[in-house]
mmCIF file of N, CA and C in Angstrom:
data_model
loop_
_atom_site.group_PDB
_atom_site.id
_atom_site.type_symbol
_atom_site.label_atom_id
_atom_site.label_comp_id
_atom_site.label_asym_id
_atom_site.label_seq_id
_atom_site.Cartn_x
_atom_site.Cartn_y
_atom_site.Cartn_z
ATOM 1 N N MET S 748 156.044 59.545 88.793
ATOM 2 C CA MET S 748 154.675 59.678 89.240
ATOM 3 C C MET S 748 154.216 61.112 88.983
ATOM 4 N N ALA S 749 153.141 61.289 88.236
ATOM 5 C CA ALA S 749 152.643 62.612 87.885
ATOM 6 C C ALA S 749 151.767 63.170 89.001
ATOM 7 N N ALA S 750 151.823 64.460 89.186
ATOM 8 C CA ALA S 750 150.987 65.126 90.175
ATOM 9 C C ALA S 750 149.588 65.321 89.600
ATOM 10 N N ASN S 751 148.595 65.283 90.455
ATOM 11 C CA ASN S 751 147.226 65.526 90.056
ATOM 12 C C ASN S 751 147.034 67.039 89.912
ATOM 13 N N SER S 752 146.629 67.493 88.738
ATOM 14 C CA SER S 752 146.496 68.931 88.487
ATOM 15 C C SER S 752 145.047 69.412 88.535
ATOM 16 N N ARG S 753 144.122 68.589 88.984
ATOM 17 C CA ARG S 753 142.709 68.970 88.987
ATOM 18 C C ARG S 753 142.457 70.197 89.863
ATOM 19 N N LEU S 754 143.101 70.273 91.011
ATOM 20 C CA LEU S 754 142.940 71.440 91.878
ATOM 21 C C LEU S 754 143.491 72.687 91.197
ATOM 22 N N THR S 755 144.634 72.568 90.566
ATOM 23 C CA THR S 755 145.254 73.704 89.883
ATOM 24 C C THR S 755 144.372 74.205 88.743
ATOM 25 N N ILE S 756 143.853 73.291 87.942
ATOM 26 C CA ILE S 756 142.986 73.684 86.827
ATOM 27 C C ILE S 756 141.724 74.356 87.348
ATOM 28 N N ALA S 757 141.081 73.773 88.346
ATOM 29 C CA ALA S 757 139.848 74.346 88.893
ATOM 30 C C ALA S 757 140.101 75.723 89.511
ATOM 31 N N THR S 758 141.220 75.880 90.185
ATOM 32 C CA THR S 758 141.560 77.181 90.776
ATOM 33 C C THR S 758 141.807 78.207 89.675
ATOM 34 N N HIS S 759 142.482 77.806 88.615
ATOM 35 C CA HIS S 759 142.720 78.692 87.474
ATOM 36 C C HIS S 759 141.387 79.129 86.874
ATOM 37 N N VAL S 760 140.484 78.179 86.677
ATOM 38 C CA VAL S 760 139.158 78.464 86.118
ATOM 39 C C VAL S 760 138.434 79.503 86.970
ATOM 40 N N LEU S 761 138.377 79.271 88.260
ATOM 41 C CA LEU S 761 137.655 80.178 89.157
ATOM 42 C C LEU S 761 138.309 81.551 89.222
ATOM 43 N N THR S 762 139.622 81.586 89.194
ATOM 44 C CA THR S 762 140.338 82.858 89.248
ATOM 45 C C THR S 762 140.090 83.655 87.966
ATOM 46 N N TRP S 763 140.068 82.980 86.828
ATOM 47 C CA TRP S 763 139.788 83.647 85.557
ATOM 48 C C TRP S 763 138.351 84.175 85.545
ATOM 49 N N LEU S 764 137.396 83.375 86.055
ATOM 50 C CA LEU S 764 136.012 83.845 86.145
ATOM 51 C C LEU S 764 135.901 85.049 87.078
ATOM 52 N N ALA S 765 136.667 85.047 88.171
ATOM 53 C CA ALA S 765 136.659 86.172 89.113
ATOM 54 C C ALA S 765 137.200 87.434 88.450
ATOM 55 N N LEU S 766 138.268 87.305 87.672
ATOM 56 C CA LEU S 766 138.817 88.467 86.981
ATOM 57 C C LEU S 766 137.830 88.984 85.933
ATOM 58 N N ALA S 767 137.219 88.079 85.187
ATOM 59 C CA ALA S 767 136.233 88.497 84.186
ATOM 60 C C ALA S 767 135.085 89.242 84.860
ATOM 61 N N GLN S 768 134.635 88.724 85.980
ATOM 62 C CA GLN S 768 133.551 89.372 86.734
ATOM 63 C C GLN S 768 133.971 90.769 87.182
ATOM 64 N N ARG S 769 135.175 90.886 87.692
ATOM 65 C CA ARG S 769 135.700 92.178 88.132
ATOM 66 C C ARG S 769 135.733 93.180 86.974
ATOM 67 N N ARG S 770 135.990 92.677 85.780
ATOM 68 C CA ARG S 770 136.067 93.540 84.590
ATOM 69 C C ARG S 770 134.707 93.746 83.927
ATOM 70 N N GLY S 771 133.634 93.302 84.587
ATOM 71 C CA GLY S 771 132.283 93.530 84.080
ATOM 72 C C GLY S 771 131.763 92.479 83.134
ATOM 73 N N ARG S 772 132.472 91.387 83.020
ATOM 74 C CA ARG S 772 132.046 90.292 82.139
ATOM 75 C C ARG S 772 131.592 89.136 83.024
ATOM 76 N N GLU S 773 130.303 88.994 83.185
ATOM 77 C CA GLU S 773 129.747 88.030 84.129
ATOM 78 C C GLU S 773 129.846 86.580 83.667
ATOM 79 N N VAL S 774 129.885 86.349 82.356
ATOM 80 C CA VAL S 774 129.806 84.985 81.816
ATOM 81 C C VAL S 774 130.943 84.750 80.833
ATOM 82 N N LEU S 775 131.596 83.569 80.962
ATOM 83 C CA LEU S 775 132.616 83.140 80.004
ATOM 84 C C LEU S 775 132.245 81.751 79.494
ATOM 85 N N THR S 776 132.570 81.473 78.249
ATOM 86 C CA THR S 776 132.347 80.139 77.702
ATOM 87 C C THR S 776 133.500 79.227 78.123
ATOM 88 N N SER S 777 133.271 77.937 78.024
ATOM 89 C CA SER S 777 134.342 76.992 78.343
ATOM 90 C C SER S 777 135.512 77.149 77.371
ATOM 91 N N ASP S 778 135.248 77.544 76.149
ATOM 92 C CA ASP S 778 136.336 77.794 75.191
ATOM 93 C C ASP S 778 137.194 78.979 75.640
ATOM 94 N N GLN S 779 136.557 80.027 76.139
ATOM 95 C CA GLN S 779 137.308 81.191 76.622
ATOM 96 C C GLN S 779 138.157 80.823 77.841
ATOM 97 N N VAL S 780 137.595 80.035 78.732
ATOM 98 C CA VAL S 780 138.346 79.598 79.908
ATOM 99 C C VAL S 780 139.491 78.687 79.485
ATOM 100 N N ALA S 781 139.211 77.773 78.557
ATOM 101 C CA ALA S 781 140.240 76.842 78.079
ATOM 102 C C ALA S 781 141.417 77.580 77.458
ATOM 103 N N ALA S 782 141.155 78.708 76.810
ATOM 104 C CA ALA S 782 142.234 79.488 76.206
ATOM 105 C C ALA S 782 143.184 80.015 77.274
ATOM 106 N N SER S 783 142.655 80.400 78.430
ATOM 107 C CA SER S 783 143.512 80.888 79.508
ATOM 108 C C SER S 783 144.327 79.753 80.128
ATOM 109 N N VAL S 784 143.683 78.624 80.323
ATOM 110 C CA VAL S 784 144.360 77.467 80.926
ATOM 111 C C VAL S 784 145.293 76.798 79.913
ATOM 112 N N ASN S 785 145.023 77.034 78.632
ATOM 113 C CA ASN S 785 145.775 76.434 77.534
ATOM 114 C C ASN S 785 145.602 74.919 77.533
ATOM 115 N N THR S 786 144.333 74.517 77.563
ATOM 116 C CA THR S 786 144.005 73.097 77.528
ATOM 117 C C THR S 786 142.726 72.913 76.720
ATOM 118 N N ASN S 787 142.339 71.679 76.535
ATOM 119 C CA ASN S 787 141.156 71.324 75.775
ATOM 120 C C ASN S 787 139.893 71.757 76.529
ATOM 121 N N PRO S 788 138.911 72.344 75.835
ATOM 122 C CA PRO S 788 137.660 72.739 76.490
ATOM 123 C C PRO S 788 136.933 71.584 77.176
ATOM 124 N N VAL S 789 137.134 70.363 76.704
ATOM 125 C CA VAL S 789 136.505 69.204 77.345
ATOM 126 C C VAL S 789 137.005 69.062 78.789
ATOM 127 N N ILE S 790 138.281 69.268 79.005
ATOM 128 C CA ILE S 790 138.851 69.199 80.357
ATOM 129 C C ILE S 790 138.254 70.305 81.215
ATOM 130 N N ILE S 791 138.089 71.476 80.643
ATOM 131 C CA ILE S 791 137.507 72.596 81.377
ATOM 132 C C ILE S 791 136.047 72.309 81.720
ATOM 133 N N ARG S 792 135.294 71.774 80.770
ATOM 134 C CA ARG S 792 133.884 71.454 81.048
ATOM 135 C C ARG S 792 133.763 70.418 82.151
ATOM 136 N N ARG S 793 134.666 69.455 82.172
ATOM 137 C CA ARG S 793 134.659 68.449 83.238
ATOM 138 C C ARG S 793 134.900 69.125 84.589
ATOM 139 N N SER S 794 135.870 70.017 84.633
ATOM 140 C CA SER S 794 136.172 70.736 85.868
ATOM 141 C C SER S 794 135.001 71.630 86.272
ATOM 142 N N LEU S 795 134.426 72.336 85.309
ATOM 143 C CA LEU S 795 133.277 73.200 85.594
ATOM 144 C C LEU S 795 132.091 72.393 86.109
ATOM 145 N N GLY S 796 131.918 71.187 85.601
ATOM 146 C CA GLY S 796 130.853 70.312 86.101
ATOM 147 C C GLY S 796 131.046 69.988 87.577
ATOM 148 N N ASP S 797 132.278 69.664 87.963
ATOM 149 C CA ASP S 797 132.576 69.409 89.381
ATOM 150 C C ASP S 797 132.287 70.651 90.224
ATOM 151 N N LEU S 798 132.703 71.803 89.718
ATOM 152 C CA LEU S 798 132.515 73.052 90.455
ATOM 153 C C LEU S 798 131.034 73.428 90.543
ATOM 154 N N ARG S 799 130.268 73.124 89.499
ATOM 155 C CA ARG S 799 128.826 73.390 89.520
ATOM 156 C C ARG S 799 128.126 72.512 90.551
ATOM 157 N N ARG S 800 128.483 71.238 90.582
ATOM 158 C CA ARG S 800 127.875 70.320 91.558
ATOM 159 C C ARG S 800 128.169 70.766 92.990
ATOM 160 N N ALA S 801 129.287 71.431 93.194
ATOM 161 C CA ALA S 801 129.656 71.926 94.524
ATOM 162 C C ALA S 801 129.058 73.307 94.814
ATOM 163 N N GLY S 802 128.350 73.882 93.836
ATOM 164 C CA GLY S 802 127.726 75.181 94.036
ATOM 165 C C GLY S 802 128.678 76.358 93.928
ATOM 166 N N LEU S 803 129.811 76.164 93.254
ATOM 167 C CA LEU S 803 130.801 77.234 93.136
ATOM 168 C C LEU S 803 130.660 78.040 91.851
ATOM 169 N N VAL S 804 130.076 77.431 90.810
ATOM 170 C CA VAL S 804 129.814 78.129 89.553
ATOM 171 C C VAL S 804 128.390 77.837 89.107
ATOM 172 N N GLU S 805 127.927 78.677 88.199
ATOM 173 C CA GLU S 805 126.607 78.497 87.592
ATOM 174 C C GLU S 805 126.776 78.488 86.084
ATOM 175 N N VAL S 806 125.857 77.812 85.421
ATOM 176 C CA VAL S 806 125.870 77.782 83.958
ATOM 177 C C VAL S 806 124.605 78.460 83.462
ATOM 178 N N ARG S 807 124.766 79.218 82.380
ATOM 179 C CA ARG S 807 123.630 79.876 81.737
ATOM 180 C C ARG S 807 123.516 79.284 80.339
ATOM 181 N N HIS S 808 122.301 78.872 79.974
ATOM 182 C CA HIS S 808 122.048 78.282 78.652
ATOM 183 C C HIS S 808 121.364 79.308 77.764
ATOM 184 N N GLY S 809 121.372 79.058 76.471
ATOM 185 C CA GLY S 809 120.693 79.938 75.526
ATOM 186 C C GLY S 809 121.546 81.136 75.162
ATOM 187 N N ALA S 810 120.869 82.256 74.848
ATOM 188 C CA ALA S 810 121.578 83.482 74.481
ATOM 189 C C ALA S 810 122.452 83.931 75.645
ATOM 190 N N GLY S 811 123.698 84.266 75.360
ATOM 191 C CA GLY S 811 124.616 84.680 76.423
ATOM 192 C C GLY S 811 125.053 83.516 77.295
ATOM 193 N N ALA S 812 125.082 82.319 76.718
ATOM 194 C CA ALA S 812 125.439 81.116 77.472
ATOM 195 C C ALA S 812 126.879 81.181 77.968
ATOM 196 N N GLY S 813 127.105 80.532 79.079
ATOM 197 C CA GLY S 813 128.450 80.455 79.632
ATOM 198 C C GLY S 813 128.419 80.187 81.122
ATOM 199 N N TRP S 814 129.561 80.380 81.731
ATOM 200 C CA TRP S 814 129.776 80.056 83.143
ATOM 201 C C TRP S 814 130.080 81.314 83.929
ATOM 202 N N SER S 815 129.643 81.316 85.180
ATOM 203 C CA SER S 815 129.945 82.433 86.073
ATOM 204 C C SER S 815 130.098 81.902 87.495
ATOM 205 N N LEU S 816 130.682 82.711 88.346
ATOM 206 C CA LEU S 816 130.809 82.344 89.752
ATOM 207 C C LEU S 816 129.429 82.333 90.403
ATOM 208 N N ALA S 817 129.198 81.376 91.260
ATOM 209 C CA ALA S 817 127.936 81.300 91.990
ATOM 210 C C ALA S 817 127.994 82.107 93.287
ATOM 211 N N ARG S 818 129.201 82.463 93.705
ATOM 212 C CA ARG S 818 129.411 83.245 94.932
ATOM 213 C C ARG S 818 130.519 84.253 94.681
ATOM 214 N N ALA S 819 130.645 85.162 95.603
ATOM 215 C CA ALA S 819 131.738 86.131 95.526
ATOM 216 C C ALA S 819 133.069 85.397 95.674
ATOM 217 N N PRO S 820 134.112 85.849 94.987
ATOM 218 C CA PRO S 820 135.426 85.186 95.077
ATOM 219 C C PRO S 820 135.950 85.108 96.519
ATOM 220 N N GLU S 821 135.578 86.062 97.342
ATOM 221 C CA GLU S 821 136.001 86.058 98.753
ATOM 222 C C GLU S 821 135.366 84.918 99.542
ATOM 223 N N GLU S 822 134.268 84.389 99.030
ATOM 224 C CA GLU S 822 133.520 83.329 99.725
ATOM 225 C C GLU S 822 133.881 81.924 99.245
ATOM 226 N N ILE S 823 134.760 81.820 98.276
ATOM 227 C CA ILE S 823 135.157 80.506 97.747
ATOM 228 C C ILE S 823 136.573 80.213 98.222
ATOM 229 N N THR S 824 136.714 79.174 99.042
ATOM 230 C CA THR S 824 138.042 78.808 99.540
ATOM 231 C C THR S 824 138.645 77.697 98.677
ATOM 232 N N LEU S 825 139.951 77.614 98.738
ATOM 233 C CA LEU S 825 140.625 76.541 98.004
ATOM 234 C C LEU S 825 140.268 75.169 98.582
ATOM 235 N N LEU S 826 139.881 75.117 99.850
ATOM 236 C CA LEU S 826 139.437 73.841 100.413
ATOM 237 C C LEU S 826 138.135 73.404 99.743
ATOM 238 N N GLN S 827 137.232 74.340 99.500
ATOM 239 C CA GLN S 827 135.991 73.999 98.798
ATOM 240 C C GLN S 827 136.305 73.507 97.381
ATOM 241 N N VAL S 828 137.265 74.128 96.747
ATOM 242 C CA VAL S 828 137.663 73.715 95.394
ATOM 243 C C VAL S 828 138.289 72.320 95.451
ATOM 244 N N TYR S 829 139.173 72.112 96.408
ATOM 245 C CA TYR S 829 139.838 70.813 96.596
ATOM 246 C C TYR S 829 138.792 69.711 96.772
ATOM 247 N N ASP S 830 137.817 69.972 97.636
ATOM 248 C CA ASP S 830 136.771 68.975 97.876
ATOM 249 C C ASP S 830 135.886 68.792 96.643
ATOM 250 N N ALA S 831 135.631 69.868 95.903
ATOM 251 C CA ALA S 831 134.766 69.796 94.720
ATOM 252 C C ALA S 831 135.361 68.918 93.630
ATOM 253 N N VAL S 832 136.662 68.999 93.436
ATOM 254 C CA VAL S 832 137.283 68.224 92.354
ATOM 255 C C VAL S 832 137.710 66.831 92.803
ATOM 256 N N GLY S 833 137.462 66.520 94.061
ATOM 257 C CA GLY S 833 137.796 65.187 94.549
ATOM 258 C C GLY S 833 139.273 64.895 94.507
ATOM 259 N N ALA S 834 140.064 65.921 94.783
ATOM 260 C CA ALA S 834 141.519 65.741 94.768
ATOM 261 C C ALA S 834 141.907 64.681 95.803
ATOM 262 N N GLU S 835 142.904 63.917 95.450
ATOM 263 C CA GLU S 835 143.350 62.845 96.333
ATOM 264 C C GLU S 835 144.315 63.386 97.374
ATOM 265 N N PRO S 836 144.418 62.683 98.508
ATOM 266 C CA PRO S 836 145.391 63.110 99.519
ATOM 267 C C PRO S 836 146.789 63.206 98.923
ATOM 268 N N PRO S 837 147.640 64.038 99.512
ATOM 269 C CA PRO S 837 148.964 64.249 98.928
ATOM 270 C C PRO S 837 149.863 63.017 98.950
ATOM 271 N N PHE S 838 149.641 62.110 99.889
ATOM 272 C CA PHE S 838 150.497 60.920 100.006
ATOM 273 C C PHE S 838 149.632 59.686 100.164
ATOM 274 N N GLY S 839 150.171 58.564 99.712
ATOM 275 C CA GLY S 839 149.470 57.296 99.869
ATOM 276 C C GLY S 839 150.405 56.243 100.429
ATOM 277 N N LEU S 840 149.801 55.223 101.013
ATOM 278 C CA LEU S 840 150.584 54.115 101.557
ATOM 279 C C LEU S 840 150.851 53.072 100.472
ATOM 280 N N HIS S 841 151.606 52.047 100.833
ATOM 281 C CA HIS S 841 151.876 50.938 99.918
ATOM 282 C C HIS S 841 150.559 50.420 99.347
ATOM 283 N N ARG S 842 150.598 50.013 98.105
ATOM 284 C CA ARG S 842 149.400 49.422 97.492
ATOM 285 C C ARG S 842 149.151 48.016 98.032
ATOM 286 N N THR S 843 150.203 47.344 98.420
ATOM 287 C CA THR S 843 150.068 46.009 99.004
ATOM 288 C C THR S 843 150.624 46.037 100.424
ATOM 289 N N GLU S 844 150.230 45.069 101.194
ATOM 290 C CA GLU S 844 150.699 44.970 102.586
ATOM 291 C C GLU S 844 152.207 44.704 102.591
ATOM 292 N N PRO S 845 152.977 45.502 103.359
ATOM 293 C CA PRO S 845 154.413 45.218 103.456
ATOM 294 C C PRO S 845 154.643 43.883 104.177
ATOM 295 N N ASN S 846 155.853 43.422 104.138
ATOM 296 C CA ASN S 846 156.225 42.179 104.812
ATOM 297 C C ASN S 846 156.116 42.379 106.320
ATOM 298 N N LEU S 847 155.148 41.729 106.940
ATOM 299 C CA LEU S 847 154.912 41.888 108.373
ATOM 300 C C LEU S 847 155.955 41.169 109.230
ATOM 301 N N GLU S 848 156.790 40.343 108.605
ATOM 302 C CA GLU S 848 157.886 39.681 109.317
ATOM 303 C C GLU S 848 159.053 40.650 109.507
ATOM 304 N N CYS S 849 159.102 41.687 108.700
ATOM 305 C CA CYS S 849 160.167 42.693 108.775
ATOM 306 C C CYS S 849 159.778 43.750 109.809
ATOM 307 N N PRO S 850 160.697 44.156 110.683
ATOM 308 C CA PRO S 850 160.342 45.159 111.695
ATOM 309 C C PRO S 850 159.900 46.493 111.086
ATOM 310 N N VAL S 851 160.476 46.869 109.958
ATOM 311 C CA VAL S 851 160.044 48.111 109.301
ATOM 312 C C VAL S 851 158.693 47.879 108.623
ATOM 313 N N GLY S 852 158.561 46.780 107.907
ATOM 314 C CA GLY S 852 157.300 46.460 107.242
ATOM 315 C C GLY S 852 156.144 46.376 108.215
ATOM 316 N N ARG S 853 156.388 45.875 109.407
ATOM 317 C CA ARG S 853 155.351 45.718 110.420
ATOM 318 C C ARG S 853 154.887 47.070 110.971
ATOM 319 N N GLY S 854 155.792 48.023 111.104
ATOM 320 C CA GLY S 854 155.432 49.261 111.786
ATOM 321 C C GLY S 854 155.298 50.502 110.916
ATOM 322 N N ILE S 855 155.643 50.379 109.639
ATOM 323 C CA ILE S 855 155.699 51.583 108.800
ATOM 324 C C ILE S 855 154.329 52.193 108.526
ATOM 325 N N ARG S 856 153.328 51.360 108.286
ATOM 326 C CA ARG S 856 151.996 51.883 107.936
ATOM 327 C C ARG S 856 151.397 52.761 109.030
ATOM 328 N N PRO S 857 151.342 52.322 110.283
ATOM 329 C CA PRO S 857 150.739 53.186 111.306
ATOM 330 C C PRO S 857 151.501 54.501 111.496
ATOM 331 N N VAL S 858 152.827 54.439 111.416
ATOM 332 C CA VAL S 858 153.632 55.647 111.593
ATOM 333 C C VAL S 858 153.363 56.636 110.457
ATOM 334 N N LEU S 859 153.440 56.143 109.222
ATOM 335 C CA LEU S 859 153.225 57.026 108.093
ATOM 336 C C LEU S 859 151.772 57.501 108.008
ATOM 337 N N SER S 860 150.828 56.667 108.391
ATOM 338 C CA SER S 860 149.419 57.094 108.417
ATOM 339 C C SER S 860 149.244 58.296 109.333
ATOM 340 N N ASP S 861 149.896 58.265 110.489
ATOM 341 C CA ASP S 861 149.812 59.379 111.440
ATOM 342 C C ASP S 861 150.453 60.642 110.857
ATOM 343 N N VAL S 862 151.659 60.502 110.311
ATOM 344 C CA VAL S 862 152.364 61.656 109.728
ATOM 345 C C VAL S 862 151.563 62.223 108.565
ATOM 346 N N TYR S 863 151.101 61.364 107.665
ATOM 347 C CA TYR S 863 150.357 61.825 106.502
ATOM 348 C C TYR S 863 149.041 62.493 106.918
ATOM 349 N N GLY S 864 148.413 61.972 107.957
ATOM 350 C CA GLY S 864 147.190 62.595 108.469
ATOM 351 C C GLY S 864 147.455 64.001 108.971
ATOM 352 N N GLN S 865 148.578 64.186 109.668
ATOM 353 C CA GLN S 865 148.946 65.520 110.145
ATOM 354 C C GLN S 865 149.215 66.470 108.985
ATOM 355 N N VAL S 866 149.901 65.984 107.956
ATOM 356 C CA VAL S 866 150.190 66.802 106.776
ATOM 357 C C VAL S 866 148.882 67.203 106.088
ATOM 358 N N GLU S 867 147.976 66.258 105.930
ATOM 359 C CA GLU S 867 146.713 66.577 105.262
ATOM 360 C C GLU S 867 145.886 67.575 106.073
ATOM 361 N N ARG S 868 145.861 67.444 107.383
ATOM 362 C CA ARG S 868 145.125 68.410 108.213
ATOM 363 C C ARG S 868 145.720 69.809 108.076
ATOM 364 N N ALA S 869 147.041 69.912 108.052
ATOM 365 C CA ALA S 869 147.704 71.210 107.885
ATOM 366 C C ALA S 869 147.395 71.782 106.493
ATOM 367 N N MET S 870 147.429 70.935 105.478
ATOM 368 C CA MET S 870 147.128 71.373 104.119
ATOM 369 C C MET S 870 145.697 71.890 104.026
ATOM 370 N N ARG S 871 144.747 71.161 104.623
ATOM 371 C CA ARG S 871 143.342 71.570 104.582
ATOM 372 C C ARG S 871 143.139 72.900 105.317
ATOM 373 N N ARG S 872 143.863 73.116 106.407
ATOM 374 C CA ARG S 872 143.765 74.405 107.119
ATOM 375 C C ARG S 872 144.245 75.537 106.219
ATOM 376 N N GLU S 873 145.356 75.333 105.531
ATOM 377 C CA GLU S 873 145.908 76.360 104.641
ATOM 378 C C GLU S 873 144.960 76.630 103.473
ATOM 379 N N LEU S 874 144.418 75.583 102.887
ATOM 380 C CA LEU S 874 143.473 75.756 101.787
ATOM 381 C C LEU S 874 142.212 76.489 102.254
ATOM 382 N N ALA S 875 141.764 76.198 103.470
ATOM 383 C CA ALA S 875 140.576 76.864 104.013
ATOM 384 C C ALA S 875 140.823 78.347 104.264
ATOM 385 N N ASP S 876 142.068 78.722 104.484
ATOM 386 C CA ASP S 876 142.422 80.118 104.762
ATOM 387 C C ASP S 876 142.716 80.928 103.497
ATOM 388 N N THR S 877 142.615 80.309 102.331
ATOM 389 C CA THR S 877 142.942 80.989 101.075
ATOM 390 C C THR S 877 141.712 81.003 100.179
ATOM 391 N N SER S 878 141.297 82.192 99.753
ATOM 392 C CA SER S 878 140.127 82.323 98.883
ATOM 393 C C SER S 878 140.551 82.543 97.435
ATOM 394 N N ILE S 879 139.589 82.416 96.547
ATOM 395 C CA ILE S 879 139.837 82.727 95.140
ATOM 396 C C ILE S 879 140.217 84.201 95.005
ATOM 397 N N ALA S 880 139.629 85.067 95.810
ATOM 398 C CA ALA S 880 140.004 86.488 95.790
ATOM 399 C C ALA S 880 141.475 86.659 96.157
ATOM 400 N N ASP S 881 141.949 85.881 97.129
ATOM 401 C CA ASP S 881 143.366 85.928 97.511
ATOM 402 C C ASP S 881 144.252 85.497 96.343
ATOM 403 N N VAL S 882 143.854 84.408 95.683
ATOM 404 C CA VAL S 882 144.627 83.905 94.545
ATOM 405 C C VAL S 882 144.661 84.942 93.434
ATOM 406 N N LEU S 883 143.524 85.557 93.144
ATOM 407 C CA LEU S 883 143.464 86.571 92.097
ATOM 408 C C LEU S 883 144.369 87.762 92.459
ATOM 409 N N ARG S 884 144.286 88.230 93.675
ATOM 410 C CA ARG S 884 145.107 89.369 94.096
ATOM 411 C C ARG S 884 146.580 89.046 93.946
ATOM 412 N N GLU S 885 147.012 87.894 94.428
ATOM 413 C CA GLU S 885 148.414 87.512 94.345
ATOM 414 C C GLU S 885 148.854 87.269 92.899
ATOM 415 N N THR S 886 147.965 86.712 92.096
ATOM 416 C CA THR S 886 148.271 86.461 90.692
ATOM 417 C C THR S 886 148.528 87.765 89.947
ATOM 418 N N LEU S 887 147.683 88.739 90.192
ATOM 419 C CA LEU S 887 147.826 90.025 89.504
ATOM 420 C C LEU S 887 149.030 90.802 89.980
ATOM 421 N N MET S 888 149.529 90.485 91.160
ATOM 422 C CA MET S 888 150.736 91.152 91.686
ATOM 423 C C MET S 888 152.009 90.537 91.132
ATOM 424 N N SER S 889 151.908 89.333 90.595
ATOM 425 C CA SER S 889 153.097 88.612 90.091
ATOM 426 C C SER S 889 153.619 89.208 88.812
#
């Protein structure tokens, strides 16, 4: 089972835009961002579209076209990014109903729903406490 990398890609995009901004370059093209992520610009444009709809980036058309942060990196949390890209919860239940005649099958869903809910709430708290500025600072220290 592959992990969903949409949050990682979007965070990379925003962190790269934050660094460019810090270096005096307000606008980057999707091709420039794609070069940093090492992926197809189409994937980057899709991610940038999600981030634009969430108000995290802006697009400039015409001369000097490209993408820039819509807010200061300190004001963008990873929770906002997570919500913008529609990332799925970290865990899911059975796709079909377990055997309700089995004592484990009968009780597993409510138990795991509670545990998974607690994990997701903790994850959302951590994401809310981490900004793009934090990610950039830690990235540059690595």
